[in-house]
mmCIF file of C-alpha atoms and ligand atoms in Angstrom:
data_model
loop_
_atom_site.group_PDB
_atom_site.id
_atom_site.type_symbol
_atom_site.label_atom_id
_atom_site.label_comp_id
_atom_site.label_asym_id
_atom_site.label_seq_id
_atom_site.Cartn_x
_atom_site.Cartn_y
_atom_site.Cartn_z
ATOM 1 C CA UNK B 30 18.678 14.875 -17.704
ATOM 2 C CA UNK B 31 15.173 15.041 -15.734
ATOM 3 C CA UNK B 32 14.343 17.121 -12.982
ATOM 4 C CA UNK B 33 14.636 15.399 -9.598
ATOM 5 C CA UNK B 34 11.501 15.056 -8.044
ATOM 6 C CA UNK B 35 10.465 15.272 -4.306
ATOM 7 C CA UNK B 36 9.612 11.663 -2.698
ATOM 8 C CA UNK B 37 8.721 12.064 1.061
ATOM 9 C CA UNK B 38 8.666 8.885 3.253
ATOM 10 C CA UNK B 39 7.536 8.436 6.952
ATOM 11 C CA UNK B 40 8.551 6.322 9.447
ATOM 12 C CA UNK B 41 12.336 6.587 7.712
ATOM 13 C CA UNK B 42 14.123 5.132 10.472
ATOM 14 C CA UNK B 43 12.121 2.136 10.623
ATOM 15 C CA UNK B 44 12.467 -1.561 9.594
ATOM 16 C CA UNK B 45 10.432 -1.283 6.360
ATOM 17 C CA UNK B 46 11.943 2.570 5.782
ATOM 18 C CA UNK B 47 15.264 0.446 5.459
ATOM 19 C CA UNK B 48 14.212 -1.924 3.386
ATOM 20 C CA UNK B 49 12.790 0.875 1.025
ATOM 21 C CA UNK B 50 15.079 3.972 0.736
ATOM 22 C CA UNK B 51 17.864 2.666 -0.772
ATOM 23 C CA UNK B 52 15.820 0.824 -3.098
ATOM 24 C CA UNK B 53 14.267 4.787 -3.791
ATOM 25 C CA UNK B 54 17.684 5.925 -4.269
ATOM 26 C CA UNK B 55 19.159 3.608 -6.837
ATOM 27 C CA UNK B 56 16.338 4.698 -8.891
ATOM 28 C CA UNK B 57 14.124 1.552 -8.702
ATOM 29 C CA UNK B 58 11.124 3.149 -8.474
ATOM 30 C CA UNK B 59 10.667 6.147 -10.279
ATOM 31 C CA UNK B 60 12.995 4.886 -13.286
ATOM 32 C CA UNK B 61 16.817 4.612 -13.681
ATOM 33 C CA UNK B 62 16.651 8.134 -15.218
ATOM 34 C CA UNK B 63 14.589 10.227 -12.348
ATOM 35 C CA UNK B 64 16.784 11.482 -9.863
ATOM 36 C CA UNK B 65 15.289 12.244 -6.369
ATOM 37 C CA UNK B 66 15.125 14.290 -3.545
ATOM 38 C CA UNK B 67 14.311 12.246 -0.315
ATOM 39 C CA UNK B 68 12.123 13.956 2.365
ATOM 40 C CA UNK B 69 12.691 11.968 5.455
ATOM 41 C CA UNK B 70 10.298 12.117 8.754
ATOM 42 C CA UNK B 71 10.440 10.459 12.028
ATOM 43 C CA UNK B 72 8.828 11.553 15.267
ATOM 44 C CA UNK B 73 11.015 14.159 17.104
ATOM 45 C CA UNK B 74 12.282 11.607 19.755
ATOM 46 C CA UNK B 75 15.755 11.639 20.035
ATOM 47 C CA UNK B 76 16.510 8.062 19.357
ATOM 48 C CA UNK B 77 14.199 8.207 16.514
ATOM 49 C CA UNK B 78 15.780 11.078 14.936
ATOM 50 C CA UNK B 79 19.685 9.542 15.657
ATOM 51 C CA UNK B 80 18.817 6.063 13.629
ATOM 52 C CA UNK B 81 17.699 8.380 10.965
ATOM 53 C CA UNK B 82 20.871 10.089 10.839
ATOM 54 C CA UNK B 83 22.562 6.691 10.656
ATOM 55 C CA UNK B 84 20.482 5.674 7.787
ATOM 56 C CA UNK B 85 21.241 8.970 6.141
ATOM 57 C CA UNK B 86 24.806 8.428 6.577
ATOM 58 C CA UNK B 87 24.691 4.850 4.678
ATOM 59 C CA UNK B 88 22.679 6.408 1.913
ATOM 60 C CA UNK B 89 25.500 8.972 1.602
ATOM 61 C CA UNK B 90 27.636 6.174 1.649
ATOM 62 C CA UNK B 91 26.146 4.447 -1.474
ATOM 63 C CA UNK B 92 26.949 7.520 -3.687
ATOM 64 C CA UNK B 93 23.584 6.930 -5.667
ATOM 65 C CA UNK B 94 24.180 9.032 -9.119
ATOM 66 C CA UNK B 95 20.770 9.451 -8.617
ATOM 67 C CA UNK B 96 20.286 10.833 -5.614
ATOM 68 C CA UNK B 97 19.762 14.696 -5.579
ATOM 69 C CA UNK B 98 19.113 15.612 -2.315
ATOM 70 C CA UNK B 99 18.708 14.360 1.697
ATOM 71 C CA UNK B 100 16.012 16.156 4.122
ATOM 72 C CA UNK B 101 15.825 14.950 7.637
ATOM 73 C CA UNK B 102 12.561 15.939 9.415
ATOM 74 C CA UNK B 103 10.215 15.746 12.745
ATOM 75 C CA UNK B 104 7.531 17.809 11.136
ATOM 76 C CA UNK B 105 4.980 16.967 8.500
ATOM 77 C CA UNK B 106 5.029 20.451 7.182
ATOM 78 C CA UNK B 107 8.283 20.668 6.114
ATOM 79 C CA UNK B 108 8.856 16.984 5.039
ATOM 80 C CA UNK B 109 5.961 17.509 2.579
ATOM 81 C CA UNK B 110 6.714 20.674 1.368
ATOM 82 C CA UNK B 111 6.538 20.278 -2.653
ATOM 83 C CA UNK B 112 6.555 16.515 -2.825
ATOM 84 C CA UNK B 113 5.577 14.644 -5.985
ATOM 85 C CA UNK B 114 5.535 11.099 -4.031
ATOM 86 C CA UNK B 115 4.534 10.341 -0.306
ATOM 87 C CA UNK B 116 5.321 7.022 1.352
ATOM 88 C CA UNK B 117 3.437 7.340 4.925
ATOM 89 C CA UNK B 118 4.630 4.327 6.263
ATOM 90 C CA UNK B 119 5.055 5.317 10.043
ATOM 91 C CA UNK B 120 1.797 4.837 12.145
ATOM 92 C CA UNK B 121 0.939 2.709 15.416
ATOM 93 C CA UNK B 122 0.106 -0.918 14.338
ATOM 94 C CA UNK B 123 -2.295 -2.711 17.038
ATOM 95 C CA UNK B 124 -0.212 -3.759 19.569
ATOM 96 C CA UNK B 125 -0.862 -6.978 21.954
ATOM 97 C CA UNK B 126 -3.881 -6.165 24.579
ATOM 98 C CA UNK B 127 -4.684 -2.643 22.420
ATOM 99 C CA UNK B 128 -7.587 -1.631 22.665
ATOM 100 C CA UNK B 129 -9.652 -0.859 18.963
ATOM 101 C CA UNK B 130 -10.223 2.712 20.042
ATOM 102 C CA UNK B 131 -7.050 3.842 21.457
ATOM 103 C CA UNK B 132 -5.906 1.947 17.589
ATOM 104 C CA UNK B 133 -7.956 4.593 15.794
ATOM 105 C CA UNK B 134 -7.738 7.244 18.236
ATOM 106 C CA UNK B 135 -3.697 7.631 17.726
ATOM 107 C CA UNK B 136 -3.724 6.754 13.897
ATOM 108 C CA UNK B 137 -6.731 9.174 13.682
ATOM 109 C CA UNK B 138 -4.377 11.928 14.932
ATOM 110 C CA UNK B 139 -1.389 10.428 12.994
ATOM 111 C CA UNK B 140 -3.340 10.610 9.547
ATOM 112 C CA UNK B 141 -5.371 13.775 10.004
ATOM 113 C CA UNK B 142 -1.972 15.585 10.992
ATOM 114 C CA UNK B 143 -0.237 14.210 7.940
ATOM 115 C CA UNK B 144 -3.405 14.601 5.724
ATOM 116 C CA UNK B 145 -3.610 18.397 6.850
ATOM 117 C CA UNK B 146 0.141 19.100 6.057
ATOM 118 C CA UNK B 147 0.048 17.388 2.552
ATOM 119 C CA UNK B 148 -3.396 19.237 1.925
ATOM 120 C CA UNK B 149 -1.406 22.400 2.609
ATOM 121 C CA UNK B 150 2.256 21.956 1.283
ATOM 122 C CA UNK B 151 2.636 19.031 -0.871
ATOM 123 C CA UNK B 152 2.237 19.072 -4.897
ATOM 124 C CA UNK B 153 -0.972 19.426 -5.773
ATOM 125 C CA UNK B 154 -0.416 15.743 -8.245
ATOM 126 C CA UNK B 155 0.981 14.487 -4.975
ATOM 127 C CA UNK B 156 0.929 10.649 -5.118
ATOM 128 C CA UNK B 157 -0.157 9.134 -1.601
ATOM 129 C CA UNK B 158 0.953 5.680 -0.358
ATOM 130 C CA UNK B 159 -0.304 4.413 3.098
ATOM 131 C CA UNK B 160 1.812 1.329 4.084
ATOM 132 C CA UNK B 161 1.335 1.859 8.022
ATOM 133 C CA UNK B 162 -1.769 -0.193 9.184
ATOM 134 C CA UNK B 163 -4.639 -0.074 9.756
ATOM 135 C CA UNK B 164 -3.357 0.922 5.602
ATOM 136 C CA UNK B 165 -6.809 1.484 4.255
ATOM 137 C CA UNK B 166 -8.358 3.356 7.374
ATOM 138 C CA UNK B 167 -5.069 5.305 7.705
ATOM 139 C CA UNK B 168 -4.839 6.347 3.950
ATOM 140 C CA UNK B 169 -8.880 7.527 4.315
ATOM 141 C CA UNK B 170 -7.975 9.463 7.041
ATOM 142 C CA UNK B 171 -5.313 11.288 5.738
ATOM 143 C CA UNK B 172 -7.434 11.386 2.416
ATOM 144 C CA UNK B 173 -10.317 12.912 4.341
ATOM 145 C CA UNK B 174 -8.121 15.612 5.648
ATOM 146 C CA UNK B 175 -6.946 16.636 2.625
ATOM 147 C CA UNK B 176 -10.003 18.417 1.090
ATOM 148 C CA UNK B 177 -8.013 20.448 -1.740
ATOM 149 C CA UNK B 178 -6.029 17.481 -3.221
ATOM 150 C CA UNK B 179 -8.379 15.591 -5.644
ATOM 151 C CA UNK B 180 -9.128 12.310 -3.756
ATOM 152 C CA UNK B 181 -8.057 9.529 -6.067
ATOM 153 C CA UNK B 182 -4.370 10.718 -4.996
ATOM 154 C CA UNK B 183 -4.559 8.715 -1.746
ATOM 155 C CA UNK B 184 -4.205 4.504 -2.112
ATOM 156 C CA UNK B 185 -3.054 1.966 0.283
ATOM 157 C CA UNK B 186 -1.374 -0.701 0.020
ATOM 158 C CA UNK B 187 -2.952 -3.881 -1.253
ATOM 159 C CA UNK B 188 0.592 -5.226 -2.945
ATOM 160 C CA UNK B 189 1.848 -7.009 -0.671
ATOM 161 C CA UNK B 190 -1.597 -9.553 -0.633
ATOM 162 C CA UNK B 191 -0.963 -9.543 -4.447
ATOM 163 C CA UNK B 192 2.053 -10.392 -4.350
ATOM 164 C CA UNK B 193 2.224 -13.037 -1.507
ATOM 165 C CA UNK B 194 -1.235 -14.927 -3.769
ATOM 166 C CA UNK B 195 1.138 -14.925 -6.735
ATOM 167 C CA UNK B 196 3.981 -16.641 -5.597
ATOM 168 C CA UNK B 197 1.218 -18.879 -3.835
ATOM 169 C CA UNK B 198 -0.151 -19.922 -6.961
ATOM 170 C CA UNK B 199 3.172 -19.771 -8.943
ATOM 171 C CA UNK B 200 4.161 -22.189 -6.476
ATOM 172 C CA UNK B 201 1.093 -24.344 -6.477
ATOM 173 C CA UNK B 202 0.922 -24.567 -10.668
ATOM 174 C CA UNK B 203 4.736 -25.049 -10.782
ATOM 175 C CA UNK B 204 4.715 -21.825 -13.202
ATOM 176 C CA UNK B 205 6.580 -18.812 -13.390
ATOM 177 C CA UNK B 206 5.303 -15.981 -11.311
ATOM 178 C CA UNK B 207 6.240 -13.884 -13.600
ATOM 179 C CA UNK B 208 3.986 -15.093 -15.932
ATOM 180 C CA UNK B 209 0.535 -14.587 -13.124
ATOM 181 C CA UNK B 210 -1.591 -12.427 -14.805
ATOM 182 C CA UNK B 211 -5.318 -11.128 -14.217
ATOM 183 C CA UNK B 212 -5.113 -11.706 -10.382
ATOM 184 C CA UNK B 213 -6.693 -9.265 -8.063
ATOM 185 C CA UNK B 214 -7.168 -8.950 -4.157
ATOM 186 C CA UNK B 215 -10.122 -7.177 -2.957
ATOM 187 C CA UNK B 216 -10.837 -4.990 -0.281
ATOM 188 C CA UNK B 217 -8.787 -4.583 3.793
ATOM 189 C CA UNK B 218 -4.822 -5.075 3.769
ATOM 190 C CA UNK B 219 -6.007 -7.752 6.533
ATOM 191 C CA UNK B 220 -7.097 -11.066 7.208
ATOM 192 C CA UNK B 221 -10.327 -10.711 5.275
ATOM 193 C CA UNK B 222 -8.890 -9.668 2.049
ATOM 194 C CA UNK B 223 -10.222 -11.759 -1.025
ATOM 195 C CA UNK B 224 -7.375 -13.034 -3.001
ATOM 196 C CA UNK B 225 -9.437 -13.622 -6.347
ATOM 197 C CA UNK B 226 -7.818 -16.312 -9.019
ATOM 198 C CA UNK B 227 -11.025 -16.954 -10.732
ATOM 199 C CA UNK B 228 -9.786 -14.632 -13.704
ATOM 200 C CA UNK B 229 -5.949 -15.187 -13.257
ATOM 201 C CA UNK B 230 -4.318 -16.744 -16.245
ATOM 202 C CA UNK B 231 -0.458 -18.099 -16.988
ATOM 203 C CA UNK B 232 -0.019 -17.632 -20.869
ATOM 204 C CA UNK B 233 -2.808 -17.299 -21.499
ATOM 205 C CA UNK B 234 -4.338 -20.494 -20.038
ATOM 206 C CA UNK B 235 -7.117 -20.177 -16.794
ATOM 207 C CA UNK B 236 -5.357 -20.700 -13.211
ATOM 208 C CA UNK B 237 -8.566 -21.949 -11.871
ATOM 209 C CA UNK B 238 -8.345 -24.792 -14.406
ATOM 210 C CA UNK B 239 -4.824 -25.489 -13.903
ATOM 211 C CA UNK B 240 -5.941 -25.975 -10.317
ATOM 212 C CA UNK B 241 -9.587 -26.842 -10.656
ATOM 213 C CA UNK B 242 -9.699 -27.482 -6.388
ATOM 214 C CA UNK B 243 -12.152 -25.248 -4.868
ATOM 215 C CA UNK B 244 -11.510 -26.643 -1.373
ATOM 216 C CA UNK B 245 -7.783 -25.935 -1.882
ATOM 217 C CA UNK B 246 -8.502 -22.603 -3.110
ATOM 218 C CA UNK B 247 -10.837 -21.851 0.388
ATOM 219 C CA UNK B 248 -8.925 -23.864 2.457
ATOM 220 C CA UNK B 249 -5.465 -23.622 1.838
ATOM 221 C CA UNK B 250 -5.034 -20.375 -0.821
ATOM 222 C CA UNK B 251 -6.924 -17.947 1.454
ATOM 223 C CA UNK B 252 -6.066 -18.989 4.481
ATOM 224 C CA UNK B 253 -2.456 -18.663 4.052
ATOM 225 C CA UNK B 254 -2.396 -15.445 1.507
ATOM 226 C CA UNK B 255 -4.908 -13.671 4.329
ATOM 227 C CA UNK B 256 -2.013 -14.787 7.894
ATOM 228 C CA UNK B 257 0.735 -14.897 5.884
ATOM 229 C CA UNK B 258 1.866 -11.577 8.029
ATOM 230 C CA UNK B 259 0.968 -13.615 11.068
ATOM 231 C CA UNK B 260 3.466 -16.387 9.701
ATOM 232 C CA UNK B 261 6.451 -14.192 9.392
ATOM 233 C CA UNK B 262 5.788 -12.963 12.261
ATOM 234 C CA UNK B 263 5.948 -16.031 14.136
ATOM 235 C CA UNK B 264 9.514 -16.935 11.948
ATOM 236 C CA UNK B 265 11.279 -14.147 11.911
ATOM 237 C CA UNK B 266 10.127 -12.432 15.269
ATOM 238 C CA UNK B 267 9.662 -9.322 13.220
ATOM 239 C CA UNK B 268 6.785 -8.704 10.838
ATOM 240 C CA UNK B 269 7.258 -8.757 6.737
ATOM 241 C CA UNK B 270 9.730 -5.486 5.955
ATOM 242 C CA UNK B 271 12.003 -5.955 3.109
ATOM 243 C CA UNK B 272 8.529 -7.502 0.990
ATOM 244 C CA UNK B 273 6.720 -4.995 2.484
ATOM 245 C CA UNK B 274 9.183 -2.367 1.157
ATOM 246 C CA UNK B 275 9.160 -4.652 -2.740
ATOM 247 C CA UNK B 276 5.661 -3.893 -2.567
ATOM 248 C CA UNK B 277 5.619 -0.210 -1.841
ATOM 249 C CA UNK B 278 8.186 0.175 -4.413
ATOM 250 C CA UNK B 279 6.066 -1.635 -6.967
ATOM 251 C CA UNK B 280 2.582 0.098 -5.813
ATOM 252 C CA UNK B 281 4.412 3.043 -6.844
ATOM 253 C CA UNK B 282 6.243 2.142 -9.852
ATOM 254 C CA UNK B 283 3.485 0.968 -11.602
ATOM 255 C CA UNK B 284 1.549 3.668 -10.624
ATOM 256 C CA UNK B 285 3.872 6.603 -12.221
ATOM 257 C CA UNK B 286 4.994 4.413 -14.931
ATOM 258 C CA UNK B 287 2.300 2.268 -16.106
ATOM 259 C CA UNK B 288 1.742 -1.414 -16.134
ATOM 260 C CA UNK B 289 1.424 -1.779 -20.205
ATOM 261 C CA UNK B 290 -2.309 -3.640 -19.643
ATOM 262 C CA UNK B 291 -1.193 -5.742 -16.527
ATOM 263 C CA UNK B 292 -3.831 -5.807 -13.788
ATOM 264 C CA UNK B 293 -2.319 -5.110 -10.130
ATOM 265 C CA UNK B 294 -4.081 -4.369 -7.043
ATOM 266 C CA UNK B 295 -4.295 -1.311 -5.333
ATOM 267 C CA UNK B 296 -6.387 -0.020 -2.597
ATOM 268 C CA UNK B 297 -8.449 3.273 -3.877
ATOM 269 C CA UNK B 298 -11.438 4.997 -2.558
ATOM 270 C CA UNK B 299 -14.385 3.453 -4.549
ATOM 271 C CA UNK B 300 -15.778 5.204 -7.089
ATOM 272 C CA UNK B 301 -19.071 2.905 -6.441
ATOM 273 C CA UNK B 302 -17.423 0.149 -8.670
ATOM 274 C CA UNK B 303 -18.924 -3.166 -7.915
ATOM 275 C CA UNK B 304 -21.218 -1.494 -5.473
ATOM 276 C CA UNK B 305 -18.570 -0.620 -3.032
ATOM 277 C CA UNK B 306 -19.988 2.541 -1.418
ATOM 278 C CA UNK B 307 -17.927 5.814 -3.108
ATOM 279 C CA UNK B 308 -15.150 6.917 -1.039
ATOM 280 C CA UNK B 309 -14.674 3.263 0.841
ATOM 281 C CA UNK B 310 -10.260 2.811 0.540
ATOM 282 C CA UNK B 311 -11.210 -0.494 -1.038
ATOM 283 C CA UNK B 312 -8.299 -3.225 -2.980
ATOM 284 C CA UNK B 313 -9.328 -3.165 -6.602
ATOM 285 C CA UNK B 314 -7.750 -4.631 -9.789
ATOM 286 C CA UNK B 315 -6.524 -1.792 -11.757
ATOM 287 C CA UNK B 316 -4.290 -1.054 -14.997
ATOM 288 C CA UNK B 317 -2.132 2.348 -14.853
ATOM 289 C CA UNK B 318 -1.405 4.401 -17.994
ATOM 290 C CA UNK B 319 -0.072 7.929 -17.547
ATOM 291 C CA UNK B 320 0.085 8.080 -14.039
ATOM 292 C CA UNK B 321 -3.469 7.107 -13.613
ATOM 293 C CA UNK B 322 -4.750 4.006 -12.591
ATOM 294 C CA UNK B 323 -8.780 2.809 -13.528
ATOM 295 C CA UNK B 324 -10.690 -0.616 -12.312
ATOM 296 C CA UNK B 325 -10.665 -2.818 -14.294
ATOM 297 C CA UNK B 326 -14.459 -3.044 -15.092
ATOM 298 C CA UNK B 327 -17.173 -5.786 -16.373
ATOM 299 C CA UNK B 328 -15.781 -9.198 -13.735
ATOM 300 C CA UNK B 329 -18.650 -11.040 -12.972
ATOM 301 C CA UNK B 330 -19.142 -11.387 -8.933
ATOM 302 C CA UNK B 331 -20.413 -15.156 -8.197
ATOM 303 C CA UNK B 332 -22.102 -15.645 -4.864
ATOM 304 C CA UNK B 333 -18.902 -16.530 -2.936
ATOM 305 C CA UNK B 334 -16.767 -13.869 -4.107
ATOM 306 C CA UNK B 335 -19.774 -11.410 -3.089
ATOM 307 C CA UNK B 336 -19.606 -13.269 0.676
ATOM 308 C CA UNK B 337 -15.787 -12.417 0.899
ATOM 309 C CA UNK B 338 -16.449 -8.735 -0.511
ATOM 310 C CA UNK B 339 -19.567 -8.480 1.829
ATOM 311 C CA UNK B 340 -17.586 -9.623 4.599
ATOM 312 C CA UNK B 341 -13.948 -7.613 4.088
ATOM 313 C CA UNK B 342 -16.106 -4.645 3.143
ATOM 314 C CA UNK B 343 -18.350 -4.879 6.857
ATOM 315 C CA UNK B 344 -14.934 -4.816 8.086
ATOM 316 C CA UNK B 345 -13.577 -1.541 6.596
ATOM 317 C CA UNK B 346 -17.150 0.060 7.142
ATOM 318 C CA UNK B 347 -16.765 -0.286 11.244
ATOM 319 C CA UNK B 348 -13.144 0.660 10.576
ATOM 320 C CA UNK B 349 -14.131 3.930 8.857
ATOM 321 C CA UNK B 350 -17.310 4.720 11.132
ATOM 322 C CA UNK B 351 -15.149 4.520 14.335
ATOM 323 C CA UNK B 352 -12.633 7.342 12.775
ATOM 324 C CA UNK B 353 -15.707 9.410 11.767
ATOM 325 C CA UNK B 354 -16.181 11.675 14.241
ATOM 326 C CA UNK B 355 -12.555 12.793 13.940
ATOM 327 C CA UNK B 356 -13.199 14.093 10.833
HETATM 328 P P1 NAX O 19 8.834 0.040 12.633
HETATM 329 O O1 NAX O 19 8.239 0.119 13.984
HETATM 330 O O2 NAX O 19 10.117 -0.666 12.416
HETATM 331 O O3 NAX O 19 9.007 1.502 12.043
HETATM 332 C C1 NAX O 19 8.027 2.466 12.094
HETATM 333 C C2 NAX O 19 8.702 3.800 12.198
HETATM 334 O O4 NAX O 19 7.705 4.803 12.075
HETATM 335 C C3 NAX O 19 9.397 4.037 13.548
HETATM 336 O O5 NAX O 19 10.744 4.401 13.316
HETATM 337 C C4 NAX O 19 8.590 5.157 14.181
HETATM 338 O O6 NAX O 19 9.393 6.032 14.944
HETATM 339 C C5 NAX O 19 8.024 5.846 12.951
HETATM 340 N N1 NAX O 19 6.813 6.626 13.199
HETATM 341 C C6 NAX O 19 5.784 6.346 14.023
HETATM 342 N N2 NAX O 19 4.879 7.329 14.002
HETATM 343 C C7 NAX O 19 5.328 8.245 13.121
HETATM 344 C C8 NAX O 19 4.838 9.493 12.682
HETATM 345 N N3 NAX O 19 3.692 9.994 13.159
HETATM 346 N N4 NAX O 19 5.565 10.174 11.771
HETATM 347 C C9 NAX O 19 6.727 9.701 11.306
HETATM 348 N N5 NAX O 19 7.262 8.528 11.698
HETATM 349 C C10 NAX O 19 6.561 7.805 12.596
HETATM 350 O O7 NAX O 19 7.675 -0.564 11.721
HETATM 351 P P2 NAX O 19 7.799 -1.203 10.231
HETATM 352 O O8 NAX O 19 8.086 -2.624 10.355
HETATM 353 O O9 NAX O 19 8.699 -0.345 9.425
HETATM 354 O O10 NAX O 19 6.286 -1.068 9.756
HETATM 355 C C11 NAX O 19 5.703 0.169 9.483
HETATM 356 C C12 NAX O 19 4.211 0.023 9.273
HETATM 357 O O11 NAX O 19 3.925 -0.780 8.143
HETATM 358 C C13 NAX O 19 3.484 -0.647 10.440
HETATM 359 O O12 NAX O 19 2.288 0.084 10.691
HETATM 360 C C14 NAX O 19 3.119 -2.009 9.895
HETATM 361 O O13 NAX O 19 1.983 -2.557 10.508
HETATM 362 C C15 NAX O 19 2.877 -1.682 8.447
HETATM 363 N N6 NAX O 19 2.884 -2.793 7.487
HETATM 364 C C16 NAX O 19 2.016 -2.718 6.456
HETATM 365 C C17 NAX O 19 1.964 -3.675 5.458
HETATM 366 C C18 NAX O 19 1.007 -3.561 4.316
HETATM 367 O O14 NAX O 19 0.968 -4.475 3.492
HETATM 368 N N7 NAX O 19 0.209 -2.500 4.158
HETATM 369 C C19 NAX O 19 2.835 -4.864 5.525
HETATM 370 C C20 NAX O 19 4.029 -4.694 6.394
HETATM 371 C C21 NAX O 19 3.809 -3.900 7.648
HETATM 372 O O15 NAX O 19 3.293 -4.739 8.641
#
């Protein structure tokens, strides 16, 4: 049987972290055969570090055959220590009235503490998920603090926009979603992502032509894929955990395993594809093989998909200038 490896997640005791770990455990993300060892961290706060205990007691409960091993922690430097796979989903979304400074100011310390302790303890092949927003500022934080792990190690999470635009359109076509293929969301997990269809076909025949509305598709498609988060909010009184967590899970899966040729989304720091300045945490369409993802290359850009990448790109720009100087 395989080694177990070392999957560290943040923010444990929280409403996504319980949506996720047990989903870790059973072995749906890594593989049915891949035992783990979970590395769990949560600020030291007492109440904090009691609900983690509770959720370590239920995952003791389960009696997952493949789980190896259970590390509560309060410090990055020992919750990182060796790990193959790190889930930072903790962080300090922007709370009612906050100002955009004080935002970046605590995540900045957040993500250069965590980048630091990765850069000094975790694998050197770690594999870096930022889930806690602002995701794509947060992950090139951390990414920029970690100046000995190679870069393209560090991605945030795009999936959920992905996902929410496929069941949109699976909906919309009456098709399977299962069936979606060639769809892609560019650039900020926030409003001003660009859910992109143009390309997206179901077996094998064009999406756009199935649909052939443009004003639904900038009207009614982007409008709800972008404040869908705002929507569950407003439902559920809680933002989007357990598909949250589905997404993480399959950022990650597909990642280490490979999507045999499927596109997915994932936010990366550019490599200058599609004129995205290098380093930028940007959503691209991607294939993975090998653990290793690559853009998929060669899309033409028509002038309104280059006003939505202009305009979710300005966006994450100002986001990364104002966390400059902390780095
Ligand atoms: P919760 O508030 O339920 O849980 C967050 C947990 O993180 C808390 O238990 C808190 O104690 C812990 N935490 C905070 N700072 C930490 C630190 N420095 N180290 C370790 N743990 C820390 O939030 P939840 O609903 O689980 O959401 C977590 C994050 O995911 C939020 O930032 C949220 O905005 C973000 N989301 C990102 C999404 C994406 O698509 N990228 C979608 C869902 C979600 O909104």
């Amino acid at each position: 049987s395989k080694k177990p490896v070392r999957v560290a997640v943040t923010g444990a005791a929280g409403q996504i972290g319980y949506a996720l770990l047990f989903r870790i455990a059973s072995g749906e993300m890594l593989g049915k055969d891949q035992p783990v060892i979970l590395q769990l961290l949560e600020i030291p706060d007492e109440k904090a570090q009691n609900a983690l205990k509770g959720v370590i007691m239920e995952l003791e409960d389960c009696a997952f055959p493949l789980l190896a091993g259970i590390e509560a922690h309060s410090d990055p430097m020992q919750a990182f220590k060796d790990t193959d796979y790190a889930l930072l989903v903790g962080s300090r979304p922007r709370g009612p009235g906050m100002e955009r400074a004080e935002l970046l100011a605590i995540n900045g310390a957040i993500f250069t503490t965590q980048g630091k302790a990765l850069n000094a303890v975790a694998s050197r092949n770690v594999k870096v998920l930022v889930v806690g927003n602002p995701a794509n500022t947060n992950a090139y934080i951390a990414m920029k603090s970690a100046p000995d792990l190679p870069a393209k190690n560090f991605t945030a999470m795009l999936r959920l926009d992905h996902n929410r635009a496929a069941s949109q359109l699976a909906a919309k076509t009456g098709k399977a979603v299962a069936d979606i293929e060639k769809l892609t969301v560019w650039g900020n997990h926030s409003p001003t992502m660009y859910a992109d269809y143009r390309f997206a076909t179901i077996g094998g025949a064009s999406v756009k032509g199935m649909i052939n509305d443009e004003t639904w598709n900038r009207e009614t498609f982007l409008p709800t894929v972008g404040k869908r988060g705002a929507a569950i909010i407003a439902a559920r009184g809680l933002s989007s955990a357990a598909s949250a967590a589905n997404a993480a899970i399959d950022h990650m899966r597909d990642w280490a395993l490979g999507t045999n040729g499927k596109w997915v989304t994932m936010g990366i720091p550019s490599d200058g594809s599609y004129g995205i300045p290098k380093e930028v945490m940007f959503g691209y369409p991607v294939t993975c093989e090998g653990g290793e993802y690559k853009i998929v290359q060669g899309l033409e850009i028509d002038a309104f998909s280059q006003e939505c990448i202009n305009k979710t790109l300005k966006e994450l720009t100002d986001e990364q200038d104002g966390v400059k100087h902390l780095l």
